Every structure is written in C-alpha cells, then in structure tokens.
Amino acid sequence: QVQLVESGGGSVQAGGSLRLSCAASTYAYSRYCMGWFRQALGKAREGVAAIDRDGMPKYADSVKGRFTISQDNAKNTLYLQMSSLKPEDTAMYYCAADSTRGGYCYTLSPYEYDDWGQGTQVTVSS
C-alpha cells in the first residue's frame, strides 16, 4: 500500500493554469500505474490522466491537449500540469495508484485503482 498526498489546488480564472502535485510515501512508480481523477459536486468520479512505469501517458478526451501528467521518480512525486482551464474543470482532484498490473495503465476507470489520496480542490471561475 502507498500513501498519497495531493497539493497545488486553488482558485483560478478560466484560461489560467495550475500544477497539482502528489507525493508518494514509497518509491512507487516502478510498480504502479499512477493516475489523476476528479469528482465534481454531484457527479461521479472520473479519470483524467494516468502514467505508467515507462512514462507513457493516457488522457481523457476532455483534457487532451490541455493537461500533462508527469512524474519525478527521484522525488516520488506525480504531477498534473493543467492549462487553458475551463469552469467545467472545477472539481476535487485525487491521485491514485494501481498496483495490480505491474506498473502498466490499462484504464482510467477509478474502480481499478486501489490507493487514494485525500484530494485537492480546483475551482475555475468564468
């Protein structure tokens, strides 16, 4: 099991940028698929982006070209650079780890990820 702590959320105007960070308690990235998810008020949690042990990213269609997922293995930290933010990006953002697939990412379904952080709020105003 890996402990995850997100940071970097905040309030920004539409068109702005934010960078989220997720610090892991262990050297997780060689054995885990790491992902970012979000949950808006009254909506189901959805996958945003994931990155596998080889650094290969996967994105939801709604964020392609605007968000970039990356990881710094030396710092045990996962990032989500968010640009051209829209009001519909407003949500609680969570990072999560999937330890069941040898570090490869096959899905952005939140049901397939087993370790979760507490979340960080992102609010985008128009």
Coordinates of N, CA and C in Angstrom, one line a residue, residues 16-116:
G16 N -6.6 30.1 -17.2 CA -5.4 30.0 -16.4 C -4.9 28.6 -16.2
S17 N -3.8 28.5 -15.4 CA -3.1 27.3 -15.2 C -2.9 27.0 -13.8
L18 N -2.8 25.7 -13.5 CA -2.4 25.2 -12.2 C -1.6 23.9 -12.3
R19 N -0.7 23.7 -11.3 CA 0.0 22.4 -11.3 C -0.2 21.7 -10.0
L20 N -0.8 20.5 -10.1 CA -1.0 19.7 -9.0 C 0.1 18.7 -8.7
S21 N 0.4 18.5 -7.5 CA 1.4 17.5 -7.1 C 0.9 16.4 -6.2
C22 N 1.5 15.2 -6.3 CA 1.0 14.1 -5.5 C 2.3 13.4 -5.0
A23 N 2.5 13.5 -3.7 CA 3.7 12.9 -3.1 C 3.4 11.5 -2.6
A24 N 4.2 10.6 -2.9 CA 4.0 9.2 -2.5 C 5.0 8.8 -1.4
S25 N 4.5 7.9 -0.6 CA 5.3 7.5 0.6 C 6.4 6.6 0.3
T26 N 6.3 5.9 -0.8 CA 7.3 4.9 -1.2 C 7.7 5.2 -2.6
Y27 N 8.8 4.5 -3.0 CA 9.2 4.6 -4.4 C 8.2 3.8 -5.3
A28 N 7.1 4.4 -5.6 CA 6.0 3.7 -6.2 C 6.0 3.5 -7.7
Y29 N 6.7 4.3 -8.4 CA 6.4 4.4 -9.8 C 6.9 3.3 -10.7
S30 N 7.8 2.5 -10.2 CA 8.3 1.4 -11.0 C 7.3 0.2 -10.9
R31 N 6.4 0.2 -10.0 CA 5.5 -0.9 -9.8 C 4.0 -0.5 -9.9
Y32 N 3.8 0.8 -10.1 CA 2.4 1.3 -10.1 C 2.1 2.0 -11.4
C33 N 0.8 1.9 -11.8 CA 0.2 2.9 -12.7 C -0.3 4.0 -11.8
M34 N 0.1 5.2 -12.1 CA -0.4 6.4 -11.3 C -1.3 7.2 -12.1
G35 N -2.4 7.6 -11.4 CA -3.4 8.4 -12.1 C -4.0 9.6 -11.4
W36 N -4.5 10.5 -12.1 CA -5.3 11.6 -11.6 C -6.8 11.4 -11.9
F37 N -7.6 11.8 -11.0 CA -9.0 11.6 -11.1 C -9.7 12.9 -10.6
R38 N -10.9 13.1 -10.9 CA -11.6 14.3 -10.4 C -13.1 13.9 -10.1
Q39 N -13.7 14.7 -9.2 CA -15.1 14.5 -8.9 C -15.7 15.8 -8.6
A40 N -16.6 16.2 -9.5 CA -17.3 17.5 -9.4 C -18.5 17.2 -8.5
L41 N -19.0 18.3 -7.9 CA -20.1 18.2 -7.0 C -21.3 17.5 -7.6
G42 N -21.8 16.4 -7.1 CA -23.0 15.8 -7.6 C -22.7 14.9 -8.8
K43 N -21.5 14.7 -9.1 CA -21.1 13.8 -10.3 C -20.2 12.7 -9.8
A44 N -20.2 11.7 -10.7 CA -19.3 10.5 -10.4 C -17.8 10.9 -10.6
R45 N -17.0 10.2 -9.9 CA -15.5 10.3 -10.1 C -15.1 9.9 -11.5
E46 N -14.3 10.6 -12.1 CA -13.8 10.3 -13.5 C -12.3 10.3 -13.6
G47 N -11.8 9.5 -14.5 CA -10.4 9.5 -14.7 C -10.0 10.7 -15.6
V48 N -8.8 11.3 -15.3 CA -8.3 12.4 -16.0 C -7.1 12.0 -16.8
A49 N -6.1 11.4 -16.2 CA -4.9 11.1 -16.8 C -4.2 10.0 -16.0
A50 N -3.4 9.2 -16.7 CA -2.6 8.2 -16.0 C -1.2 8.1 -16.7
I51 N -0.3 7.5 -15.9 CA 1.1 7.4 -16.5 C 1.7 6.1 -16.0
D52 N 2.3 5.3 -16.9 CA 2.8 4.0 -16.5 C 4.3 4.0 -16.1
R53 N 4.8 2.9 -15.8 CA 6.2 2.8 -15.3 C 7.2 3.3 -16.3
D54 N 6.8 3.2 -17.6 CA 7.7 3.7 -18.6 C 7.5 5.1 -19.0
G55 N 6.6 5.8 -18.3 CA 6.3 7.2 -18.6 C 5.3 7.5 -19.7
M56 N 4.6 6.4 -20.1 CA 3.6 6.5 -21.2 C 2.3 7.1 -20.6
P57 N 1.9 8.2 -21.1 CA 0.6 8.8 -20.5 C -0.6 8.4 -21.3
K58 N -1.7 8.5 -20.6 CA -3.1 8.3 -21.1 C -3.9 9.4 -20.6
Y59 N -4.8 10.0 -21.5 CA -5.6 11.1 -21.1 C -7.1 10.9 -21.4
A60 N -7.9 11.5 -20.7 CA -9.4 11.5 -21.0 C -9.5 12.5 -22.2
D61 N -10.5 12.3 -23.0 CA -10.6 13.2 -24.2 C -10.9 14.6 -23.8
S62 N -11.5 14.8 -22.7 CA -11.9 16.2 -22.2 C -10.7 17.0 -21.8
V63 N -9.5 16.4 -21.6 CA -8.4 17.2 -21.2 C -7.2 17.1 -22.1
K64 N -7.3 16.3 -23.2 CA -6.2 16.1 -24.1 C -5.8 17.5 -24.7
G65 N -4.5 17.7 -24.7 CA -4.0 19.0 -25.3 C -4.0 20.1 -24.3
R66 N -4.6 19.9 -23.1 CA -4.6 21.0 -22.1 C -3.9 20.5 -20.8
F67 N -4.0 19.2 -20.5 CA -3.3 18.7 -19.2 C -2.2 17.8 -19.6
T68 N -1.2 17.8 -18.7 CA 0.0 17.0 -18.9 C 0.4 16.3 -17.6
I69 N 0.4 15.0 -17.7 CA 0.8 14.2 -16.5 C 2.3 13.9 -16.6
S70 N 3.0 13.9 -15.4 CA 4.4 13.6 -15.4 C 4.7 13.1 -14.0
Q71 N 5.9 12.5 -13.9 CA 6.4 12.0 -12.6 C 7.9 12.2 -12.5
D72 N 8.3 12.5 -11.2 CA 9.7 12.7 -10.9 C 10.0 11.5 -9.9
N73 N 10.6 10.5 -10.5 CA 10.9 9.3 -9.6 C 11.8 9.6 -8.5
A74 N 12.8 10.5 -8.7 CA 13.7 10.8 -7.6 C 13.0 11.5 -6.4
K75 N 11.9 12.2 -6.7 CA 11.2 12.9 -5.7 C 9.9 12.2 -5.2
N76 N 9.7 11.0 -5.8 CA 8.5 10.2 -5.5 C 7.2 11.1 -5.7
T77 N 7.2 11.9 -6.7 CA 6.1 12.8 -6.9 C 5.5 12.7 -8.3
L78 N 4.2 12.8 -8.3 CA 3.4 12.8 -9.6 C 2.9 14.2 -9.8
Y79 N 2.8 14.6 -11.0 CA 2.3 16.0 -11.3 C 1.2 16.0 -12.3
L80 N 0.4 17.0 -12.3 CA -0.6 17.2 -13.3 C -0.6 18.7 -13.6
Q81 N 0.0 19.1 -14.8 CA 0.0 20.4 -15.2 C -1.3 20.7 -16.0
M82 N -2.0 21.7 -15.6 CA -3.3 22.0 -16.2 C -3.3 23.4 -16.7
S83 N -3.6 23.5 -18.0 CA -3.6 24.7 -18.7 C -4.9 24.9 -19.4
S84 N -5.2 26.2 -19.8 CA -6.4 26.5 -20.5 C -7.6 26.0 -19.7
L85 N -7.6 26.2 -18.5 CA -8.6 25.7 -17.6 C -10.0 26.3 -17.9
K86 N -11.0 25.4 -17.7 CA -12.4 25.8 -18.0 C -13.2 25.7 -16.7
P87 N -14.3 26.4 -16.6 CA -15.2 26.2 -15.4 C -15.6 24.7 -15.2
E88 N -15.7 24.0 -16.3 CA -16.1 22.6 -16.1 C -15.0 21.7 -15.6
D89 N -13.8 22.3 -15.4 CA -12.7 21.5 -14.8 C -12.8 21.6 -13.3
T90 N -13.7 22.4 -12.8 CA -13.9 22.6 -11.3 C -14.3 21.2 -10.7
A91 N -13.5 20.8 -9.7 CA -13.7 19.5 -9.1 C -12.7 19.3 -8.0
M92 N -12.9 18.3 -7.2 CA -11.9 17.8 -6.3 C -11.0 16.8 -7.1
Y93 N -9.7 17.0 -7.1 CA -8.8 16.2 -7.8 C -8.1 15.3 -6.9
Y94 N -8.0 14.0 -7.3 CA -7.3 13.0 -6.5 C -6.3 12.3 -7.3
C95 N -5.2 11.9 -6.6 CA -4.3 11.0 -7.3 C -4.5 9.6 -6.7
A96 N -4.1 8.6 -7.5 CA -4.4 7.2 -7.1 C -3.4 6.3 -7.8
A97 N -3.2 5.1 -7.2 CA -2.2 4.1 -7.7 C -2.9 2.8 -7.9
D98 N -2.5 2.2 -9.0 CA -3.0 0.8 -9.3 C -1.8 -0.1 -9.3
S99 N -1.8 -1.0 -8.3 CA -0.6 -1.9 -8.1 C -0.8 -3.3 -8.7
T100 N -1.9 -3.5 -9.4 CA -2.3 -4.9 -9.8 C -1.8 -5.2 -11.2
R101 N -1.2 -4.3 -12.0 CA -0.9 -4.6 -13.4 C 0.5 -4.3 -13.7
G102 N 1.4 -4.5 -12.7 CA 2.8 -4.5 -13.0 C 3.3 -3.1 -13.4
G103 N 2.6 -2.0 -13.1 CA 3.1 -0.7 -13.4 C 2.6 -0.2 -14.8
Y104 N 1.7 -0.9 -15.4 CA 1.1 -0.5 -16.7 C -0.3 -0.1 -16.5
C105 N -0.7 0.9 -17.3 CA -2.1 1.5 -17.2 C -3.0 1.0 -18.3
Y106 N -4.0 0.4 -18.0 CA -4.9 -0.1 -19.0 C -6.3 0.6 -19.0
T107 N -6.5 1.4 -18.0 CA -7.8 2.0 -17.9 C -7.7 3.3 -17.1
L108 N -8.7 4.2 -17.3 CA -8.9 5.4 -16.4 C -10.1 5.2 -15.5
S109 N -10.6 4.0 -15.4 CA -11.7 3.7 -14.5 C -11.2 3.8 -13.1
P110 N -11.8 4.6 -12.3 CA -11.4 4.7 -10.9 C -11.6 3.4 -10.1
Y111 N -12.4 2.6 -10.5 CA -12.6 1.3 -9.8 C -11.4 0.4 -9.9
E112 N -10.5 0.6 -10.8 CA -9.3 -0.2 -10.9 C -8.1 0.3 -10.1
Y113 N -8.3 1.4 -9.4 CA -7.2 1.9 -8.6 C -7.5 1.7 -7.1
D114 N -6.4 1.3 -6.4 CA -6.7 0.9 -5.0 C -6.2 1.8 -3.9
D115 N -5.2 2.6 -4.2 CA -4.7 3.5 -3.2 C -5.0 5.0 -3.6
W116 N -5.5 5.8 -2.7 CA -6.0 7.1 -3.0 C -5.5 8.1 -2.0

